[in-house]
Backbone as CSV, one residue per row, in Angstrom:
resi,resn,N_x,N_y,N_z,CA_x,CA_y,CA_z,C_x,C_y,C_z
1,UNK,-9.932,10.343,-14.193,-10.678,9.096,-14.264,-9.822,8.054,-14.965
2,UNK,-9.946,6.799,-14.440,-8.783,5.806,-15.126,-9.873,4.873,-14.961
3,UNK,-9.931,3.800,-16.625,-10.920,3.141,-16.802,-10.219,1.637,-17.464
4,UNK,-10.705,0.512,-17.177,-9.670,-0.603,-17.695,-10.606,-1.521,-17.622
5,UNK,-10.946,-2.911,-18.572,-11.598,-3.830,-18.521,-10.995,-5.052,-17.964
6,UNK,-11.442,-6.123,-17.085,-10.907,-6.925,-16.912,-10.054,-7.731,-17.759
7,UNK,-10.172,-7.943,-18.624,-9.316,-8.714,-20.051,-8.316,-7.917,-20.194
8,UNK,-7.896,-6.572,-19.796,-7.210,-5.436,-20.108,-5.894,-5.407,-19.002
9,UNK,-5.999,-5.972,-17.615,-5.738,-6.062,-16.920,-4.253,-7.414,-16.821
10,UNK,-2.991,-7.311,-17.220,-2.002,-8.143,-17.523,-2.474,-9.225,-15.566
11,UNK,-2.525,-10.441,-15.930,-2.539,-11.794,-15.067,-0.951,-11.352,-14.649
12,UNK,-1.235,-11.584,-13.372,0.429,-11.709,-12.526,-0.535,-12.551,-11.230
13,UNK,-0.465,-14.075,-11.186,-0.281,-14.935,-10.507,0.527,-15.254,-9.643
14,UNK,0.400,-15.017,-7.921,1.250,-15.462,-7.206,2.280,-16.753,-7.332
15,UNK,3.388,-16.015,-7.178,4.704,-16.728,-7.155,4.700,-17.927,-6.337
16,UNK,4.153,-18.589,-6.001,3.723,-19.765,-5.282,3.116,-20.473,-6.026
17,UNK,2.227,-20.135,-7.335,1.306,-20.836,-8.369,0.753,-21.513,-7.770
18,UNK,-0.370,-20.884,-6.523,-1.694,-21.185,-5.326,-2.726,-21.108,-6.762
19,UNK,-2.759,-20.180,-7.867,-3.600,-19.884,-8.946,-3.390,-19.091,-9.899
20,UNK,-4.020,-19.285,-11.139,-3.235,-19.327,-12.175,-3.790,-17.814,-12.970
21,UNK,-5.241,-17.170,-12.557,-5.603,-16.033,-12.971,-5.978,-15.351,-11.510
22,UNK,-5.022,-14.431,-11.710,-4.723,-13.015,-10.819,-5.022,-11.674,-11.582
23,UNK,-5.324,-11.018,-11.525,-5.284,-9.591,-12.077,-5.554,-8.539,-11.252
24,UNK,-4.197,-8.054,-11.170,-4.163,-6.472,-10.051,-4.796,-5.400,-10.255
25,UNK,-6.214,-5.498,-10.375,-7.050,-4.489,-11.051,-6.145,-2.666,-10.312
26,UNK,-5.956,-2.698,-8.757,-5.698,-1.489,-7.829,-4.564,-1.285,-8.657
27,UNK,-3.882,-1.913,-9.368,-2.098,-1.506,-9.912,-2.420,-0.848,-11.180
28,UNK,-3.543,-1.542,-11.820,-4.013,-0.811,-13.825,-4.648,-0.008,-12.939
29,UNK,-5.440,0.790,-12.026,-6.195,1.641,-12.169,-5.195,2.955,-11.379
30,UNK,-3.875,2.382,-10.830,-3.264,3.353,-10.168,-3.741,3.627,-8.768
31,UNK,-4.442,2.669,-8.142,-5.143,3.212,-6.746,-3.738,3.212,-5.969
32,UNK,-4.547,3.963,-4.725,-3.200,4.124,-3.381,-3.878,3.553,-2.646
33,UNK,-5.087,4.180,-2.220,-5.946,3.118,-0.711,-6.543,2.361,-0.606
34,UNK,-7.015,1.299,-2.056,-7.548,0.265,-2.231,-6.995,-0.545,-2.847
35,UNK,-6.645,-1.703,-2.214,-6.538,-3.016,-3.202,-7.878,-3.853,-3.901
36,UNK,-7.940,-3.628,-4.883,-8.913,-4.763,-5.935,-8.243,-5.955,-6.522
37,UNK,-8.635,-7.141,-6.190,-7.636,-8.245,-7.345,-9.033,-9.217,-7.814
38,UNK,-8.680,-9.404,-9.011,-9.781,-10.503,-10.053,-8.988,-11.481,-9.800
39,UNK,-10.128,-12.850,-9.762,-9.613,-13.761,-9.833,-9.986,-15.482,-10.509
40,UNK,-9.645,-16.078,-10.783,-10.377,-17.245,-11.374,-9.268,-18.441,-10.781
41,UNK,-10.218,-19.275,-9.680,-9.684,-20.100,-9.246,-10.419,-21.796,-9.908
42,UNK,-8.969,-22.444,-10.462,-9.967,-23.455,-10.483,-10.177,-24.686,-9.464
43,UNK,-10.705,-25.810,-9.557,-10.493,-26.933,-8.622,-9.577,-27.066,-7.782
44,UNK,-9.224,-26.897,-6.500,-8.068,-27.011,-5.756,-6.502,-25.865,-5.853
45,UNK,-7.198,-24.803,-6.239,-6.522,-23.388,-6.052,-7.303,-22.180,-5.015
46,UNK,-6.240,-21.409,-4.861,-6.496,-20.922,-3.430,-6.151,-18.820,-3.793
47,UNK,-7.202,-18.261,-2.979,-6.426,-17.171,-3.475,-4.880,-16.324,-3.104
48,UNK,-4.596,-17.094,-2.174,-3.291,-16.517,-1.727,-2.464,-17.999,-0.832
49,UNK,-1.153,-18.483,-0.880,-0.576,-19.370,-0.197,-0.607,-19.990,0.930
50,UNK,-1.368,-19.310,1.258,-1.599,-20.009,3.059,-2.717,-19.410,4.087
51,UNK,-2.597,-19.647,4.605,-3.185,-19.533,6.313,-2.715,-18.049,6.634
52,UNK,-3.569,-16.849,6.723,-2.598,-15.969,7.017,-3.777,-14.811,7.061
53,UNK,-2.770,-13.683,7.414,-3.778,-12.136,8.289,-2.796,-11.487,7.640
54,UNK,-3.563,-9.830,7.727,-2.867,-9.002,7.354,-3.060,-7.729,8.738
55,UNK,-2.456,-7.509,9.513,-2.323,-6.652,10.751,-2.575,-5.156,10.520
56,UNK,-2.302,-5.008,9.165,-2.370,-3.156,8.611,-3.656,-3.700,7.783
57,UNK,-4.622,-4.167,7.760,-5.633,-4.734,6.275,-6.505,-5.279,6.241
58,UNK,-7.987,-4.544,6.042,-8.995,-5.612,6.274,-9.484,-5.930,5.035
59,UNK,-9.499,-7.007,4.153,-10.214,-7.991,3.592,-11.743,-8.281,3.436
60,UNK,-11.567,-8.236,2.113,-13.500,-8.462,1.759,-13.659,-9.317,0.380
61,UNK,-14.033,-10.199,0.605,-14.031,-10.779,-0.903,-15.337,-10.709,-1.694
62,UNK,-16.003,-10.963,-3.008,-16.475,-11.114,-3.388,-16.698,-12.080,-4.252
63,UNK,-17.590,-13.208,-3.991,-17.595,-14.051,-5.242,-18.900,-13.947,-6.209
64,UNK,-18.395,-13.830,-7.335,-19.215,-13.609,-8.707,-19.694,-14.933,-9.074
65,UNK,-19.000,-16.127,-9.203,-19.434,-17.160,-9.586,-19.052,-18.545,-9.274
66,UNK,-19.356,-19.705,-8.923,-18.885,-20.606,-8.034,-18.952,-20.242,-7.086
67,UNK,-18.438,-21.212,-6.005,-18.661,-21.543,-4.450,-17.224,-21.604,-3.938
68,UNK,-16.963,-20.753,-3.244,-15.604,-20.551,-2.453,-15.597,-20.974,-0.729
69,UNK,-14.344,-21.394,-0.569,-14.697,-21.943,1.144,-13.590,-21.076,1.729
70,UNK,-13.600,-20.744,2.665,-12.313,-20.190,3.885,-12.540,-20.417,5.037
71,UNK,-11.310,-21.088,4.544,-10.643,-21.689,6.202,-10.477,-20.461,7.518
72,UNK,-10.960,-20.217,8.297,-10.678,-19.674,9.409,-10.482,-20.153,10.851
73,UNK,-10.173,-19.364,11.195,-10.454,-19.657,13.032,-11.117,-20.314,13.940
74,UNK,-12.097,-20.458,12.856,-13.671,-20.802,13.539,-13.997,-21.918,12.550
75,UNK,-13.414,-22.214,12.232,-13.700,-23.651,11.134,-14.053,-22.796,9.538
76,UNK,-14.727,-23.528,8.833,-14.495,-23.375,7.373,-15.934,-22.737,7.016
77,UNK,-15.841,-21.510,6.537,-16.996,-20.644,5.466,-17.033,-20.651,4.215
78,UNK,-18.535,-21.247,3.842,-18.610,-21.013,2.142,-19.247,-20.190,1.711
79,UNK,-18.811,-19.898,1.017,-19.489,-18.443,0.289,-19.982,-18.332,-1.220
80,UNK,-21.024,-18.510,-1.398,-21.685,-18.711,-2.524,-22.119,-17.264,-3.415
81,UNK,-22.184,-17.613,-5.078,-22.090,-16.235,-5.543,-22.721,-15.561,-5.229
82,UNK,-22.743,-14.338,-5.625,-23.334,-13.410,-4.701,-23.139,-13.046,-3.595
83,UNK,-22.437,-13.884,-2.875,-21.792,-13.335,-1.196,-21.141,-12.470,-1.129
84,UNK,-20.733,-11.711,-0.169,-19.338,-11.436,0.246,-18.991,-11.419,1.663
85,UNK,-17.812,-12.070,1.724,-17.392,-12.182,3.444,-15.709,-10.891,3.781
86,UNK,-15.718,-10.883,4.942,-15.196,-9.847,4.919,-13.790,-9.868,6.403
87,UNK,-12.729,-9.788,6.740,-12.231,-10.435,7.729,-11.274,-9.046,8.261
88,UNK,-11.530,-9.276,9.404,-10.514,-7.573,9.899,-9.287,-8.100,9.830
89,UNK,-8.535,-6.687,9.857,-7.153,-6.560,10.058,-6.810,-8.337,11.381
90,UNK,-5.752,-8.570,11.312,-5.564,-9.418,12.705,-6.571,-11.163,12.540
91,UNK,-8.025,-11.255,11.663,-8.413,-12.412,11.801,-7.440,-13.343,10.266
92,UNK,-7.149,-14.632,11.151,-6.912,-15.543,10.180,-7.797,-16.227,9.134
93,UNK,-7.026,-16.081,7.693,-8.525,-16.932,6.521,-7.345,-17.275,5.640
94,UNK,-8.268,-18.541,5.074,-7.158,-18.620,3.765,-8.881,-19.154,2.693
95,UNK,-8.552,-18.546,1.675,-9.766,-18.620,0.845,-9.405,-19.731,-0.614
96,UNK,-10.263,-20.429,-0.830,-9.901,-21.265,-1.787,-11.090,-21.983,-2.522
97,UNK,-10.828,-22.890,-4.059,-12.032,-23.685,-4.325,-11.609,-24.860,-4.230
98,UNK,-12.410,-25.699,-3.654,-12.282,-26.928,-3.191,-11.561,-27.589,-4.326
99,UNK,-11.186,-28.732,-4.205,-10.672,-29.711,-4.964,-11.916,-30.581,-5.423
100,UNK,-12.622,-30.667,-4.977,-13.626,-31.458,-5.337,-14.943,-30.536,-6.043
101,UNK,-14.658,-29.282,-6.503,-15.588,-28.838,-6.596,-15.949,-29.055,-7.998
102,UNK,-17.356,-28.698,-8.836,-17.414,-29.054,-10.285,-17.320,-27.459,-10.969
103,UNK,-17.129,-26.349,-10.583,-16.643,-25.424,-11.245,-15.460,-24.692,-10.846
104,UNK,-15.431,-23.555,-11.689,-14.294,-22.803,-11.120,-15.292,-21.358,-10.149
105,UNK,-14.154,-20.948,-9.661,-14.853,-19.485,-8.730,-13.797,-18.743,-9.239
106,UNK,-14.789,-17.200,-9.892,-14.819,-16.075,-9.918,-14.985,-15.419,-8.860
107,UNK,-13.996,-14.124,-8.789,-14.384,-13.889,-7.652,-13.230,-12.245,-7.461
108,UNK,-13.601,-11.628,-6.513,-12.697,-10.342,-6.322,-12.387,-10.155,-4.794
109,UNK,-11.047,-10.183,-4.341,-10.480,-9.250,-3.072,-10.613,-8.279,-3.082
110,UNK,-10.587,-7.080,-2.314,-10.812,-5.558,-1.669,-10.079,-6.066,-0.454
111,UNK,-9.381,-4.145,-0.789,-8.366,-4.707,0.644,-8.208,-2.978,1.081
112,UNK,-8.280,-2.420,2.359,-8.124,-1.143,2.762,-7.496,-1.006,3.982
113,UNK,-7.192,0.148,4.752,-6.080,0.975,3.460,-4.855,0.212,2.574
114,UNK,-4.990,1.187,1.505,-3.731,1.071,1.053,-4.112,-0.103,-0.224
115,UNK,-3.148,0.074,-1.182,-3.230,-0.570,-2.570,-2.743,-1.749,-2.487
116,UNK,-2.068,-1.891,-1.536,-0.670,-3.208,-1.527,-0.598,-3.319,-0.278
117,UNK,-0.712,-5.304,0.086,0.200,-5.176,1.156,1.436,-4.789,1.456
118,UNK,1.741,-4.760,2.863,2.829,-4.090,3.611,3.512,-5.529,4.165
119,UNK,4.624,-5.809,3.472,4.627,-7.414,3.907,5.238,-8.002,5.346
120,UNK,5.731,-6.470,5.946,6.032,-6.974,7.409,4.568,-6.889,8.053
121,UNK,3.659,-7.039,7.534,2.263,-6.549,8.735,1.433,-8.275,8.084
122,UNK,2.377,-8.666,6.956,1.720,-10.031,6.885,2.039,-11.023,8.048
123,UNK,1.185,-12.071,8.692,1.877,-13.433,9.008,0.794,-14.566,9.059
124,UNK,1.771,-15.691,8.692,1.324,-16.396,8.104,1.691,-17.601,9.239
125,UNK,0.274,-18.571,9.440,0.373,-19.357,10.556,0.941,-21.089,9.563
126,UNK,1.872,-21.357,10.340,2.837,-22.655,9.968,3.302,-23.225,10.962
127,UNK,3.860,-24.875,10.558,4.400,-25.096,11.423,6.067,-24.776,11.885
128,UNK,6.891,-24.390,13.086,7.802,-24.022,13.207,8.270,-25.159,13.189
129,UNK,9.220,-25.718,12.576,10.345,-26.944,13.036,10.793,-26.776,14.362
130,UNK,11.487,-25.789,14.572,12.163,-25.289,15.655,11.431,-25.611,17.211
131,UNK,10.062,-24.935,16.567,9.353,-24.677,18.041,8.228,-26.147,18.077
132,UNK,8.516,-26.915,17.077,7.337,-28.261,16.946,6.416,-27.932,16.807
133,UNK,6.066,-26.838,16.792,4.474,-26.280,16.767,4.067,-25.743,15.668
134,UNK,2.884,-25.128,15.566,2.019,-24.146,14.462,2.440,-23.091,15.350
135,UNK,3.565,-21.950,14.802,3.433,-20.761,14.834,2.773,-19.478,13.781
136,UNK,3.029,-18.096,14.763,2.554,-17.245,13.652,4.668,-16.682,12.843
137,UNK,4.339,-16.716,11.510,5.661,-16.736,10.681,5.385,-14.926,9.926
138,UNK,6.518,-14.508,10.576,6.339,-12.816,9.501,6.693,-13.651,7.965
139,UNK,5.801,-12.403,7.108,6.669,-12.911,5.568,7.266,-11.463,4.946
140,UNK,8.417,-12.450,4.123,9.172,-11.528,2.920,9.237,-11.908,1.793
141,UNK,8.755,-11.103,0.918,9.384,-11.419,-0.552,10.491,-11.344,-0.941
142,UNK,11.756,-11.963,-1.140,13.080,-12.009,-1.169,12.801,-11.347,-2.381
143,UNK,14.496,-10.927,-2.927,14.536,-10.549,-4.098,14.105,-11.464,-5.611
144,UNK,14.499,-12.557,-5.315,14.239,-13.655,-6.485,13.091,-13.810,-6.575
145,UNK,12.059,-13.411,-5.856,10.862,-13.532,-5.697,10.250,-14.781,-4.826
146,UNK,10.999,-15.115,-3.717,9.986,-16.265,-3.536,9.479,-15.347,-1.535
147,UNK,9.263,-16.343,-0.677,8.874,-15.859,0.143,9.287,-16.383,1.249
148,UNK,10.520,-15.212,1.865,11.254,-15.663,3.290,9.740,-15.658,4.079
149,UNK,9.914,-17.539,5.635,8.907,-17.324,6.511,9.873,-17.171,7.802
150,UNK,9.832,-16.151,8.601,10.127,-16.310,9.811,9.582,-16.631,11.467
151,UNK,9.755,-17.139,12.371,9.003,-17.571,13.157,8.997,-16.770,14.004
152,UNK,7.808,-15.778,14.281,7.473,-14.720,15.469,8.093,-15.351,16.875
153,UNK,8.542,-16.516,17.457,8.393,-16.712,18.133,10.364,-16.961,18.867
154,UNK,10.807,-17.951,17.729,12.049,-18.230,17.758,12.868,-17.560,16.636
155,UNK,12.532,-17.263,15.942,13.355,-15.924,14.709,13.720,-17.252,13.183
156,UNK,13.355,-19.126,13.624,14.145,-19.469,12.583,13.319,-19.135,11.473
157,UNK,13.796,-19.232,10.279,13.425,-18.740,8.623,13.290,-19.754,7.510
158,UNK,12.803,-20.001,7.066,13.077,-20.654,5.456,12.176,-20.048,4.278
159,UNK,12.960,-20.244,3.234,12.183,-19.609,2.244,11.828,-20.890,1.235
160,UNK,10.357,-20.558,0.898,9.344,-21.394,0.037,9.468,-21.541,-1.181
161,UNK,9.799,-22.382,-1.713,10.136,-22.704,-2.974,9.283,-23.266,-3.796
């Protein structure tokens, strides 16, 4: 049994600074087939960098407190506390609290299988220079930590700074 309180849990905030309290609950508890992440987004923070799916990973969020919106496919879902919305492997979302909103959102990801994404099964929809368009972009975490995007379509790359 492995037991840990949220406060207990060291903040590691995506390298993009989309938001500023992260906590890898699945990493303190040692999981393998579940991802859990805490989170506290405030005004105009997002829980992850972009527009994007996970192909190996289906997604479920939970919000505890405040009002969260995600952007999808199908136009924009809010999700009020107490909700939870939930997105398969393959659908596009990007989850966030408004900029205009008057609180912050609490709130938790669940992610199965597996503890961690698999970052070739991420992609992330952008625009390609190359191709003029909104493509779908594989991602990498380079070593320095930031995040090579490549374009599924034409192969060009840049990494996000």
């Amino acid at each position: 049994m492995e037991r840990v309180t949220i406060d207990e849990v060291e903040n590691q905030p995506n390298p993009m600074a989309v938001h500023s309290v992260r906590r890898p609950i699945s990493q303190a508890l040692g999981l393998s087939d579940f991802a859990m992440n805490y989170f506290e987004l405030e005004p105009g923070e997002s829980f992850s960098g972009g527009f994007h799916t996970h192909h190996d990973q289906e997604e479920v969020f939970y919000i505890q407190s405040g009002t969260a919106a995600f952007d999808t496919e199908n136009g924009t879902a809010t999700v009020d506390a107490g909700e939870v919305i939930r997105f398969a492997p393959g659908d596009f979302q990007q989850g966030y609290n408004p900029e205009d909103a008057d609180e912050p959102v609490v709130g938790f990801a669940f992610g199965a299988p597996g503890s961690q994404h698999d970052w070739d099964q991420i992609e992330s929809l952008v625009y390609c220079q190359e191709c003029e368009t909104e493509r779908g972009h594989g991602l990498e975490l380079t070593d320095d930590g930031q995040f090579r995007l490549t374009c599924t379509e034409c192969g060009n790359s840049f990494v996000l700074s």
